[in-house]
Coordinates of N, CA, C and O in Angstrom, one line a residue:
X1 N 0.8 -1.2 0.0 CA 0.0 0.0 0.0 C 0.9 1.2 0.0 O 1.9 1.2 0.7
X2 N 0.6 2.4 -0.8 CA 1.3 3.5 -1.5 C 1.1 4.5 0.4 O 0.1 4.3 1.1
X3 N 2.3 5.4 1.0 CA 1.8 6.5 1.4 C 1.8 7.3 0.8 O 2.2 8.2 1.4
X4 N 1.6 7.6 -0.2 CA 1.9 8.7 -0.8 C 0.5 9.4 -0.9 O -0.5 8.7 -1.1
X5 N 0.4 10.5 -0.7 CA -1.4 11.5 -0.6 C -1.6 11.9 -2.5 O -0.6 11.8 -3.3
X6 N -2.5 12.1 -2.8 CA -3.2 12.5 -4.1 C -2.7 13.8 -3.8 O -2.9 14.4 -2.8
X7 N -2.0 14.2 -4.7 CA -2.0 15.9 -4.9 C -3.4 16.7 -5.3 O -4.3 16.2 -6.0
X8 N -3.2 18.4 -4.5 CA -4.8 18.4 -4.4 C -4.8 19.3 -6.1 O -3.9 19.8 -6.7
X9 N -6.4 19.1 -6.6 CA -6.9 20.0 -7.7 C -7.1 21.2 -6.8 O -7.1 21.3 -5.6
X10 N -7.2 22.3 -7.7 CA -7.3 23.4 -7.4 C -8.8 24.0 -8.0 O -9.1 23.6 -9.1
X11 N -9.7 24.9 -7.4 CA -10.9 25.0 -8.3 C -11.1 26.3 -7.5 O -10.5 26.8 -6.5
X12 N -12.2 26.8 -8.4 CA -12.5 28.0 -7.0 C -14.0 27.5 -6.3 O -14.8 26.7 -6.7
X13 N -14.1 28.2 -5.6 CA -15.3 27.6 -4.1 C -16.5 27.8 -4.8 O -16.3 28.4 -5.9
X14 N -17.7 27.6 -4.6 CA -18.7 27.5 -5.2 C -20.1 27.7 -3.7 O -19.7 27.1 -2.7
X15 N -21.2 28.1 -3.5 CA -21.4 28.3 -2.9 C -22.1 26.9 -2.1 O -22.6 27.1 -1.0
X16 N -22.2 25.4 -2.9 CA -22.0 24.5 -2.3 C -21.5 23.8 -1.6 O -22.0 22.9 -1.0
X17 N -19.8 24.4 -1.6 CA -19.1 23.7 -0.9 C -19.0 24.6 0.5 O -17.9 24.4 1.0
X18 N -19.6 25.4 1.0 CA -19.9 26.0 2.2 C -20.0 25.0 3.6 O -19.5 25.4 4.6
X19 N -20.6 24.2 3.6 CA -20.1 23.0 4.8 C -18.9 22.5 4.8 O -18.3 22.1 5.8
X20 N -18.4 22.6 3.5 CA -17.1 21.5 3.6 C -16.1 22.2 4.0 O -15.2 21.6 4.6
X21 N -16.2 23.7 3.8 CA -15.3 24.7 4.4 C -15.3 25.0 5.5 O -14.2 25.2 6.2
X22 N -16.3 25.3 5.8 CA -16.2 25.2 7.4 C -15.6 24.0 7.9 O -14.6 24.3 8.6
X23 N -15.8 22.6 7.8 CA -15.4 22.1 8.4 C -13.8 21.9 8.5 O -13.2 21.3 9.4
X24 N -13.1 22.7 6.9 CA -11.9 22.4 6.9 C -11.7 23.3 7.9 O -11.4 23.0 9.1
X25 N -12.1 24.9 7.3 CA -11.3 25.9 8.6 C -11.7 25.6 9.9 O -11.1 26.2 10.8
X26 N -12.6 24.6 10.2 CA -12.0 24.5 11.8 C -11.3 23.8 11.8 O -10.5 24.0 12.7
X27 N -11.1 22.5 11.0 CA -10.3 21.6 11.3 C -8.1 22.0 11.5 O -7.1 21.8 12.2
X28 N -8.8 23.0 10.1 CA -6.8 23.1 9.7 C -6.5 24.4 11.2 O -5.5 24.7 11.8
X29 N -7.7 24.7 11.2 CA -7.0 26.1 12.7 C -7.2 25.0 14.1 O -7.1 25.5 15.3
X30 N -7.4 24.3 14.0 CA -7.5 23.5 15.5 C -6.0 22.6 15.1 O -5.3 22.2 16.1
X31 N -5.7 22.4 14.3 CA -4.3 21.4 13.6 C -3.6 22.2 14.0 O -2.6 21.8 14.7
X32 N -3.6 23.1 13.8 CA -2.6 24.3 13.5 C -2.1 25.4 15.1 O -0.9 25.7 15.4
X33 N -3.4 25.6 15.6 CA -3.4 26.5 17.2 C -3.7 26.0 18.0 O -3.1 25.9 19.1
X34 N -5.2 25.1 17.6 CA -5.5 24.3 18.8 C -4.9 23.8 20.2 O -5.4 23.2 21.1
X35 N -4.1 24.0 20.0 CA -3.0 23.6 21.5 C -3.0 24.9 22.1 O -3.0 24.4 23.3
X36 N -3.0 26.0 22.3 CA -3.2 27.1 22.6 C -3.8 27.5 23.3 O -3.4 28.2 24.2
X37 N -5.1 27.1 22.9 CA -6.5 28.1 23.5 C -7.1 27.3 24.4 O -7.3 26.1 24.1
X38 N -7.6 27.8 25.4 CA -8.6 27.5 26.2 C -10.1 26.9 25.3 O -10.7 27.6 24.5
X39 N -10.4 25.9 25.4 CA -11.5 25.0 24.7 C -12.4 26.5 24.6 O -12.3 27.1 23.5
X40 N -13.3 27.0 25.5 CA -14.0 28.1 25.4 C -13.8 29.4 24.4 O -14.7 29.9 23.7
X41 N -12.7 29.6 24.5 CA -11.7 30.7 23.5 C -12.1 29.9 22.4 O -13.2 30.0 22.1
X42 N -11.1 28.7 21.7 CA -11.2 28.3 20.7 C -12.6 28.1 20.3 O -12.6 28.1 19.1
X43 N -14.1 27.7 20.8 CA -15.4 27.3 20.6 C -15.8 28.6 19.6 O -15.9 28.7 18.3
X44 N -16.0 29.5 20.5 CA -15.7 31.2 20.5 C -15.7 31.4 19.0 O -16.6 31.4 18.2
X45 N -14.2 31.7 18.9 CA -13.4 31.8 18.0 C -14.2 31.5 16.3 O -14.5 32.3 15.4
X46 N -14.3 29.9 16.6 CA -14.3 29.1 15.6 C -15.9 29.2 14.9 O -16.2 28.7 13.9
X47 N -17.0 30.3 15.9 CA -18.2 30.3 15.2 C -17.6 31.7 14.0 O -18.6 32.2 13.6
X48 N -16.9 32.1 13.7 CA -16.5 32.8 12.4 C -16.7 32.1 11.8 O -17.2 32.6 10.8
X49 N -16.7 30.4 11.8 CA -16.1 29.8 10.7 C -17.6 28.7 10.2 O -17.7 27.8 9.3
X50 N -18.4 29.3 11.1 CA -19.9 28.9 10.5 C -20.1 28.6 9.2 O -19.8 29.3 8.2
X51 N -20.8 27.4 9.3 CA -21.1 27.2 7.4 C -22.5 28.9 7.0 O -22.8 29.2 5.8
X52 N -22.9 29.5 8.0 CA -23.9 30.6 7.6 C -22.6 31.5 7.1 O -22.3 31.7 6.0
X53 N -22.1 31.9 8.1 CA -20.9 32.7 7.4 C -19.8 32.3 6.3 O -19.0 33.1 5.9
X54 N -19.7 31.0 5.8 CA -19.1 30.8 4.4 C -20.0 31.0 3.7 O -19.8 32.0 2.9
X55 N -21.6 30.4 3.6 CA -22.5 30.9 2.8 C -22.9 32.3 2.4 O -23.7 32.7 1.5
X56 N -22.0 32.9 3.6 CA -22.4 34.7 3.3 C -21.3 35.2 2.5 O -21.3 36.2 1.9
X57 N -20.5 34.5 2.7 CA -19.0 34.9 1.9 C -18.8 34.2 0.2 O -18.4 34.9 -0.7
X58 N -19.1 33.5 0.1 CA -19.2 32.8 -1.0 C -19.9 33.3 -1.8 O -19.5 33.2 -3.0
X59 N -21.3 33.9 -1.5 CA -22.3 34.5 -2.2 C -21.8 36.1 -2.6 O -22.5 36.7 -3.4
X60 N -20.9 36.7 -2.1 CA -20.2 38.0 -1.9 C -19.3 38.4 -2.9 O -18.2 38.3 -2.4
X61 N -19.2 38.8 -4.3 CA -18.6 39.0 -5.2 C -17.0 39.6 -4.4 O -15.9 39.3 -4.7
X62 N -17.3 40.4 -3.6 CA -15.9 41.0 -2.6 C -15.0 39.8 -2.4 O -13.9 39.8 -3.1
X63 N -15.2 39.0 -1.7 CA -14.7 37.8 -1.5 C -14.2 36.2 -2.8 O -15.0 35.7 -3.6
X64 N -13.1 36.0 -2.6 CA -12.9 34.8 -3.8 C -12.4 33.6 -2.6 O -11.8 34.0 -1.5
X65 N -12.6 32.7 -2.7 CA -12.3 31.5 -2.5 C -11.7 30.3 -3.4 O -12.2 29.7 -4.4
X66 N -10.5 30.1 -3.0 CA -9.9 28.5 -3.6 C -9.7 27.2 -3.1 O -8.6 27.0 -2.5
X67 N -10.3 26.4 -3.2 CA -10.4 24.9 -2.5 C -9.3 24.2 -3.4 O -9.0 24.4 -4.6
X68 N -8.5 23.1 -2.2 CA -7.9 22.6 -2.8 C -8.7 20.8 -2.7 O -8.7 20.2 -1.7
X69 N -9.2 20.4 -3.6 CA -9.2 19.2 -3.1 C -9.0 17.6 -3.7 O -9.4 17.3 -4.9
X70 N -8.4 16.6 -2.9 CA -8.1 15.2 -2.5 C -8.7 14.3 -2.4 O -9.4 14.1 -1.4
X71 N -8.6 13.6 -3.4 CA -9.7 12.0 -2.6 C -11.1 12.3 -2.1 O -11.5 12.0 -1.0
X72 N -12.0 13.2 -3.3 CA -13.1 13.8 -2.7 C -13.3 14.1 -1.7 O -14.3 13.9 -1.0
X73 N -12.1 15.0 -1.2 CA -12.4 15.9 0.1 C -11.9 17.2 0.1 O -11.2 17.3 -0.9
X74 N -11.9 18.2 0.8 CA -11.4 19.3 1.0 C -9.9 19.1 1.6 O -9.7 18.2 2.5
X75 N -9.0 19.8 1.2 CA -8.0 19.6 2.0 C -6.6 20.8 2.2 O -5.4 20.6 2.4
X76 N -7.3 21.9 1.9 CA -6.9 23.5 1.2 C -7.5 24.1 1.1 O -8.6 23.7 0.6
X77 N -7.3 25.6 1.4 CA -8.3 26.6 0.8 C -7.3 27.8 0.8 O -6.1 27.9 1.1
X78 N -8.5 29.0 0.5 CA -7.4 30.5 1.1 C -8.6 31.4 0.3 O -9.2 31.1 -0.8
X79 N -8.7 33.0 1.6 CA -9.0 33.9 0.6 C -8.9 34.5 1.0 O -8.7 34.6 2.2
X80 N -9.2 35.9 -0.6 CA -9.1 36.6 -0.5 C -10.2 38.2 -0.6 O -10.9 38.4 -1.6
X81 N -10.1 39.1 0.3 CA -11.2 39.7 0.2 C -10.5 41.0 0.8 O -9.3 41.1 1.2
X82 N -11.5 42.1 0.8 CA -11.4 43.7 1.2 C -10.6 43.8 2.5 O -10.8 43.1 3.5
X83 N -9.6 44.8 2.4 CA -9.0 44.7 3.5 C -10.1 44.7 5.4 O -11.2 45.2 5.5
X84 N -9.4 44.2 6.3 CA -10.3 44.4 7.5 C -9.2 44.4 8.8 O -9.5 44.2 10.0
X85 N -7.9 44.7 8.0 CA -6.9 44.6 9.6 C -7.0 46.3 9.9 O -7.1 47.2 9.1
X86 N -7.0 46.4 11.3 CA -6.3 48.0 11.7 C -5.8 48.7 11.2 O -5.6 49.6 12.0
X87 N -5.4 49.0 10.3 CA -4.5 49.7 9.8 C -4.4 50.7 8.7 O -5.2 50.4 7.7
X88 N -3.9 51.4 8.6 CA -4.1 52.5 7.4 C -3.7 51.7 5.7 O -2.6 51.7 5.2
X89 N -4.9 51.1 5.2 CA -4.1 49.9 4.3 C -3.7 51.5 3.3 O -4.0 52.7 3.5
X90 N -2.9 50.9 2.5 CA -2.3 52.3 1.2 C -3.2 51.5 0.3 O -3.4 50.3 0.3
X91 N -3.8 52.6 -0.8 CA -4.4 52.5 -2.2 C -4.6 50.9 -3.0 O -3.7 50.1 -3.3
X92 N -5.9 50.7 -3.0 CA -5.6 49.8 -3.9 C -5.0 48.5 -3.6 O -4.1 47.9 -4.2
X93 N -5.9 48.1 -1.9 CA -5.0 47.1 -1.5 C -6.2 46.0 -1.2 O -7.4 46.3 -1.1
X94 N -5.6 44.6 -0.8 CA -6.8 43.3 -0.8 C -6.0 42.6 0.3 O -4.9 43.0 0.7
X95 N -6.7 41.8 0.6 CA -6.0 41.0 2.4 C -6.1 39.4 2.0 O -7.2 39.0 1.6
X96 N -4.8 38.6 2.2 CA -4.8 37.8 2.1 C -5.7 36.8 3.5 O -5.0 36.1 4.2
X97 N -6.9 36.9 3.7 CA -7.9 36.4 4.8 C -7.7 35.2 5.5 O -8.1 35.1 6.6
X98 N -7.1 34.0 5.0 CA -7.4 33.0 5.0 C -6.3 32.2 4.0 O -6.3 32.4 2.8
X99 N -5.4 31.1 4.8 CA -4.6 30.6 3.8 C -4.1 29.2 4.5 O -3.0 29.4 5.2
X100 N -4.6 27.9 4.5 CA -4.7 26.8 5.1 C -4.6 25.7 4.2 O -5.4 25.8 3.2
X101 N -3.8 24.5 4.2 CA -3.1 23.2 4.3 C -3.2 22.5 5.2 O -2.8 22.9 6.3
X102 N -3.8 21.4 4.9 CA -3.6 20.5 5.9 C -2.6 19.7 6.0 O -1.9 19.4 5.0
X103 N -2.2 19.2 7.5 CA -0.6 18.6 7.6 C -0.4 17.6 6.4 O 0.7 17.4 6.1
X104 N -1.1 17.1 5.9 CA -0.2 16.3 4.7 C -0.1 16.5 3.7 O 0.2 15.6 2.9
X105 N -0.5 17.6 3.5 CA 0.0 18.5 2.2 C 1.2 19.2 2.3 O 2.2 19.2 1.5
X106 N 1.2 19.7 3.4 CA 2.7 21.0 3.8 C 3.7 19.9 3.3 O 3.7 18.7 3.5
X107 N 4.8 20.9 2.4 CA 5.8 20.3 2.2 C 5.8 19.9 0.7 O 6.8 19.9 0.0
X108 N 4.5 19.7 0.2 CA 4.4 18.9 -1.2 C 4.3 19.9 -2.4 O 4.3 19.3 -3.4
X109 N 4.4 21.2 -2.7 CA 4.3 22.5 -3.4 C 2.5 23.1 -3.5 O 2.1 24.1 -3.8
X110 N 1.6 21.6 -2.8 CA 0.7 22.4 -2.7 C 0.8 24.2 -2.5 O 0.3 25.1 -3.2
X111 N 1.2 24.3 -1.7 CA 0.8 25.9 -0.8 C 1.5 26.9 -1.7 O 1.3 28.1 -1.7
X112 N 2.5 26.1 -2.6 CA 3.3 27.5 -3.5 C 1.8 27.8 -4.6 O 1.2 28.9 -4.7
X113 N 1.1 26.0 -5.7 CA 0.6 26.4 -6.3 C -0.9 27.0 -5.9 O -1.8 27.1 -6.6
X114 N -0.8 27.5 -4.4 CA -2.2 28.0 -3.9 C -2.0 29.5 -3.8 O -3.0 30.2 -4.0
X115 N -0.7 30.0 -3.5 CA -0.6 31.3 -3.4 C -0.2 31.9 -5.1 O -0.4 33.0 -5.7
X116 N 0.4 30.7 -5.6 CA 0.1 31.6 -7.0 C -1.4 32.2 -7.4 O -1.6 33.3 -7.9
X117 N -2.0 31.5 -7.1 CA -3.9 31.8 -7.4 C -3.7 33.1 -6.4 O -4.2 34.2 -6.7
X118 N -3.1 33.0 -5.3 CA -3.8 34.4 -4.4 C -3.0 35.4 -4.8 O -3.6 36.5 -4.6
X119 N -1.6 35.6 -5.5 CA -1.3 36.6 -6.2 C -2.0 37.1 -7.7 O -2.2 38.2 -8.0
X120 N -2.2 36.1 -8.3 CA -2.8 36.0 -9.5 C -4.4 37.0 -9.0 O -4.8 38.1 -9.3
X121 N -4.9 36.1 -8.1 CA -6.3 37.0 -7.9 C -6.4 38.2 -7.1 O -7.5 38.7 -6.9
X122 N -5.0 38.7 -6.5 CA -4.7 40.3 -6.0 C -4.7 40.9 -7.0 O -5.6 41.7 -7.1
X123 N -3.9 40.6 -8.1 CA -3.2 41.5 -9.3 C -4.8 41.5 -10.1 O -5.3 42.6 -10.5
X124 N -5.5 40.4 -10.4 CA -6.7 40.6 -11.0 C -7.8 41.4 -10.6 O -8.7 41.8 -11.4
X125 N -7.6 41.8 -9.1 CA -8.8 43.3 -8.2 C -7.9 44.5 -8.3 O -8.1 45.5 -7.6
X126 N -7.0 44.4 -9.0 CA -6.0 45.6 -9.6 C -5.4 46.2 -8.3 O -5.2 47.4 -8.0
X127 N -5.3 44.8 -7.3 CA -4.4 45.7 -6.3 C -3.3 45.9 -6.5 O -2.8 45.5 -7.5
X128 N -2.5 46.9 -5.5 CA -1.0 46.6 -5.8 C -0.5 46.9 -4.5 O 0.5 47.6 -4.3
X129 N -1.5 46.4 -3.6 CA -0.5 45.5 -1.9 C -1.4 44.4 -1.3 O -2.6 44.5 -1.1
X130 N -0.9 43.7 -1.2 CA -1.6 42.9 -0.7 C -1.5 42.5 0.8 O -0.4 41.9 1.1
X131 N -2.3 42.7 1.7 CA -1.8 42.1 3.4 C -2.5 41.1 3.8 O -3.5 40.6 3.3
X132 N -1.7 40.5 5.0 CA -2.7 39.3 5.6 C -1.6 39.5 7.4 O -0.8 40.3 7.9
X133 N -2.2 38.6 7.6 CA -1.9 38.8 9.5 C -1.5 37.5 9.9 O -2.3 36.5 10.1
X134 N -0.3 37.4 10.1 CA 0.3 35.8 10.8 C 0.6 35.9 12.1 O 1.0 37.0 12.5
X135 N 0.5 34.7 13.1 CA 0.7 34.7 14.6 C 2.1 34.2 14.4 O 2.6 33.2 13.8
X136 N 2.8 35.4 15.2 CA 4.6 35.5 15.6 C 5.0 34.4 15.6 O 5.8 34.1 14.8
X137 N 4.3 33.5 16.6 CA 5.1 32.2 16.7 C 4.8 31.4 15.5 O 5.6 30.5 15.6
X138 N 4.1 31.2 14.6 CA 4.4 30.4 13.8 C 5.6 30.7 12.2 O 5.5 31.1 11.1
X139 N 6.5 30.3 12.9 CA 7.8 30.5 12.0 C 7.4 30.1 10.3 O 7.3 30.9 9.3
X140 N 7.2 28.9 10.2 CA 7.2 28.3 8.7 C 6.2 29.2 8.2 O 6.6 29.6 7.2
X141 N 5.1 29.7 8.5 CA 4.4 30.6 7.6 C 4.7 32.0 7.6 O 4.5 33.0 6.9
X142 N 5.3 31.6 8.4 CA 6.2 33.7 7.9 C 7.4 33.1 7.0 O 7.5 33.6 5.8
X143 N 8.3 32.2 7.3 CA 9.3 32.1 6.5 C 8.4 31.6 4.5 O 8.6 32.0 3.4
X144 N 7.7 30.9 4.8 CA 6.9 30.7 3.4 C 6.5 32.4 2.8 O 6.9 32.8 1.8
X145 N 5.6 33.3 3.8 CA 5.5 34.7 3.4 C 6.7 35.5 2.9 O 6.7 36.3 2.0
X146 N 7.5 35.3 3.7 CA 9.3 36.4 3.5 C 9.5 36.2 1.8 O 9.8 37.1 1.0
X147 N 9.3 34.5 1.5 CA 9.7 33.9 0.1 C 9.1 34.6 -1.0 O 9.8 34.9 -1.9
X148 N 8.0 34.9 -1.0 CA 7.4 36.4 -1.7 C 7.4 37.3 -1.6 O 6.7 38.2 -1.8
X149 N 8.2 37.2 -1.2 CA 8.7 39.5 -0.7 C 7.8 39.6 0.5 O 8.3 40.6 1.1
X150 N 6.9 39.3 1.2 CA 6.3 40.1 2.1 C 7.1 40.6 3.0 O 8.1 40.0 3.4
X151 N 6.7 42.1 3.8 CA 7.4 42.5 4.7 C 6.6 42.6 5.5 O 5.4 42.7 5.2
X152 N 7.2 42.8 6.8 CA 6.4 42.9 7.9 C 5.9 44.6 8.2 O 6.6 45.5 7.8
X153 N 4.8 44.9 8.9 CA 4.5 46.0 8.7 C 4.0 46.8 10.0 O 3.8 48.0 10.0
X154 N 3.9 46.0 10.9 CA 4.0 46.1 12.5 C 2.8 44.7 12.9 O 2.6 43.7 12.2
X155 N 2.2 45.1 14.6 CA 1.8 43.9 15.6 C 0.5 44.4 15.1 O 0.1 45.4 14.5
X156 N -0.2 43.2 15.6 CA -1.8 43.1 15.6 C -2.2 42.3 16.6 O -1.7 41.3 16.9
X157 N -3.1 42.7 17.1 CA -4.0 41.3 18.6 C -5.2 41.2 17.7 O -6.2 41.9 17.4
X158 N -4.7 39.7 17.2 CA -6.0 38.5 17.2 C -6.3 38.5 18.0 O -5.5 38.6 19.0
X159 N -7.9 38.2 18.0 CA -8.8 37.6 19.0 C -9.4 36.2 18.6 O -10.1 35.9 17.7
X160 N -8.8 35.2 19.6 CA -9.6 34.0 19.1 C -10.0 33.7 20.7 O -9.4 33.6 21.8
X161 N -11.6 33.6 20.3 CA -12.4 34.3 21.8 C -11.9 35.1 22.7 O -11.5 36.1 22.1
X162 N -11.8 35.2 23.7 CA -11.2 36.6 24.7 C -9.8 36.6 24.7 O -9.1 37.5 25.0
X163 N -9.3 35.4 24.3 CA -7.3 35.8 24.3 C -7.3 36.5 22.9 O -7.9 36.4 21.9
X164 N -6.3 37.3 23.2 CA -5.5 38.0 22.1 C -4.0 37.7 22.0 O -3.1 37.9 22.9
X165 N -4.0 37.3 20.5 CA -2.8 36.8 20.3 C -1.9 38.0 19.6 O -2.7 38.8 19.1
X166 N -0.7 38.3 19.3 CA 0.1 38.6 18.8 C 0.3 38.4 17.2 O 1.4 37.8 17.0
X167 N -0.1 38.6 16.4 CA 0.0 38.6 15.0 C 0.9 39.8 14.6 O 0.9 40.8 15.2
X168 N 1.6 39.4 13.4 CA 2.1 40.3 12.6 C 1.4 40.7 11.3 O 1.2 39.9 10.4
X169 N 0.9 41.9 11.1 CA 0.5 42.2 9.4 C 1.5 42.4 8.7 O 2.4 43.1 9.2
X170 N 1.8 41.8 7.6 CA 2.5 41.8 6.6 C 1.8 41.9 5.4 O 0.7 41.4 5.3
X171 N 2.6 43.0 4.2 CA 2.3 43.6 2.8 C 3.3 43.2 1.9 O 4.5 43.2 1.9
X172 N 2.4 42.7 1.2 CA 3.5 42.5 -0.2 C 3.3 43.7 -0.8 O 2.3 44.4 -0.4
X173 N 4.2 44.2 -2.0 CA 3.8 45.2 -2.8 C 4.0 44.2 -4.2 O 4.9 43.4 -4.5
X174 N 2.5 44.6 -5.3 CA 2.7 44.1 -6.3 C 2.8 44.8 -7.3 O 2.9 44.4 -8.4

């Protein structure tokens, strides 16, 4: 028997697959932070990730969505939509929202050929910065962000339920 995983297709989201997304983004943010938070915080947190609120997002021309998926399942996504961090965004800019792999993908070029689509679909809303917000401690996805030019641009407190975490916003310029 092969380990080897199916590499994932890439498509864009459709307002069907609105359960399936939810269930990834909680699954890949509990893979990913879950160790962190107080079960209550994380519960909190994770009704963002409501299949009502994908179905509101999906339906939202502002918003794009890319699923990656495996073995008829979800197992990737990311989007992109209007900026919404703190900050004075400059002209003409889109927020990288959302950008998740599940652990047996990382490693395989999935996530390069996922953020090609999310530069591709910045430059296509004629931005020319794109931001998103990573938690300090996770090294490999800032060191994956640096590999695109992004720079850091100062601190941010995420809220995932009443803790607030330390995030960095970072801007690419395109």
């Amino acid at each position: 028997m092969s380990t080897e995983i199916a590499p994932p297709i890439f498509r864009d989201a459709c307002p069907q697959d609105a359960p399936q997304i939810a269930r990834l983004a909680a699954r890949t943010f509990f893979e990913t932070f879950g160790h962190l938070y107080d079960p209550a915080d994380l519960a909190l947190f994770l009704q963002s990730h409501a299949v009502a609120e994908w179905d509101r997002q999906l339906a939202d021309p502002a918003f794009a969505v890319r699923v990656g998926e495996a073995d008829a399942r979800l197992c990737a996504y990311a989007k992109v939509g209007p900026t919404s961090l703190p900050l004075a965004a400059r002209d003409r800019s889109t927020e990288l929202r959302q950008f998740y792999l599940l652990q047996p993908w990382h490693g395989t070029g999935a996530a390069s050929e996922l953020m090609a689509w999310v530069l591709a679909e910045a430059r296509r809303r004629d931005a020319m910065h794109l931001y998103l917000s990573v938690f300090t401690d996770n090294h490999r996805a800032r060191r994956f962000y640096t590999r695109y030019g992004f720079v850091e641009e100062g601190p941010y407190a995420f809220m995932v339920g009443n803790h607030a975490d330390e995030d960095i916003v970072m801007r690419l310029d395109l």
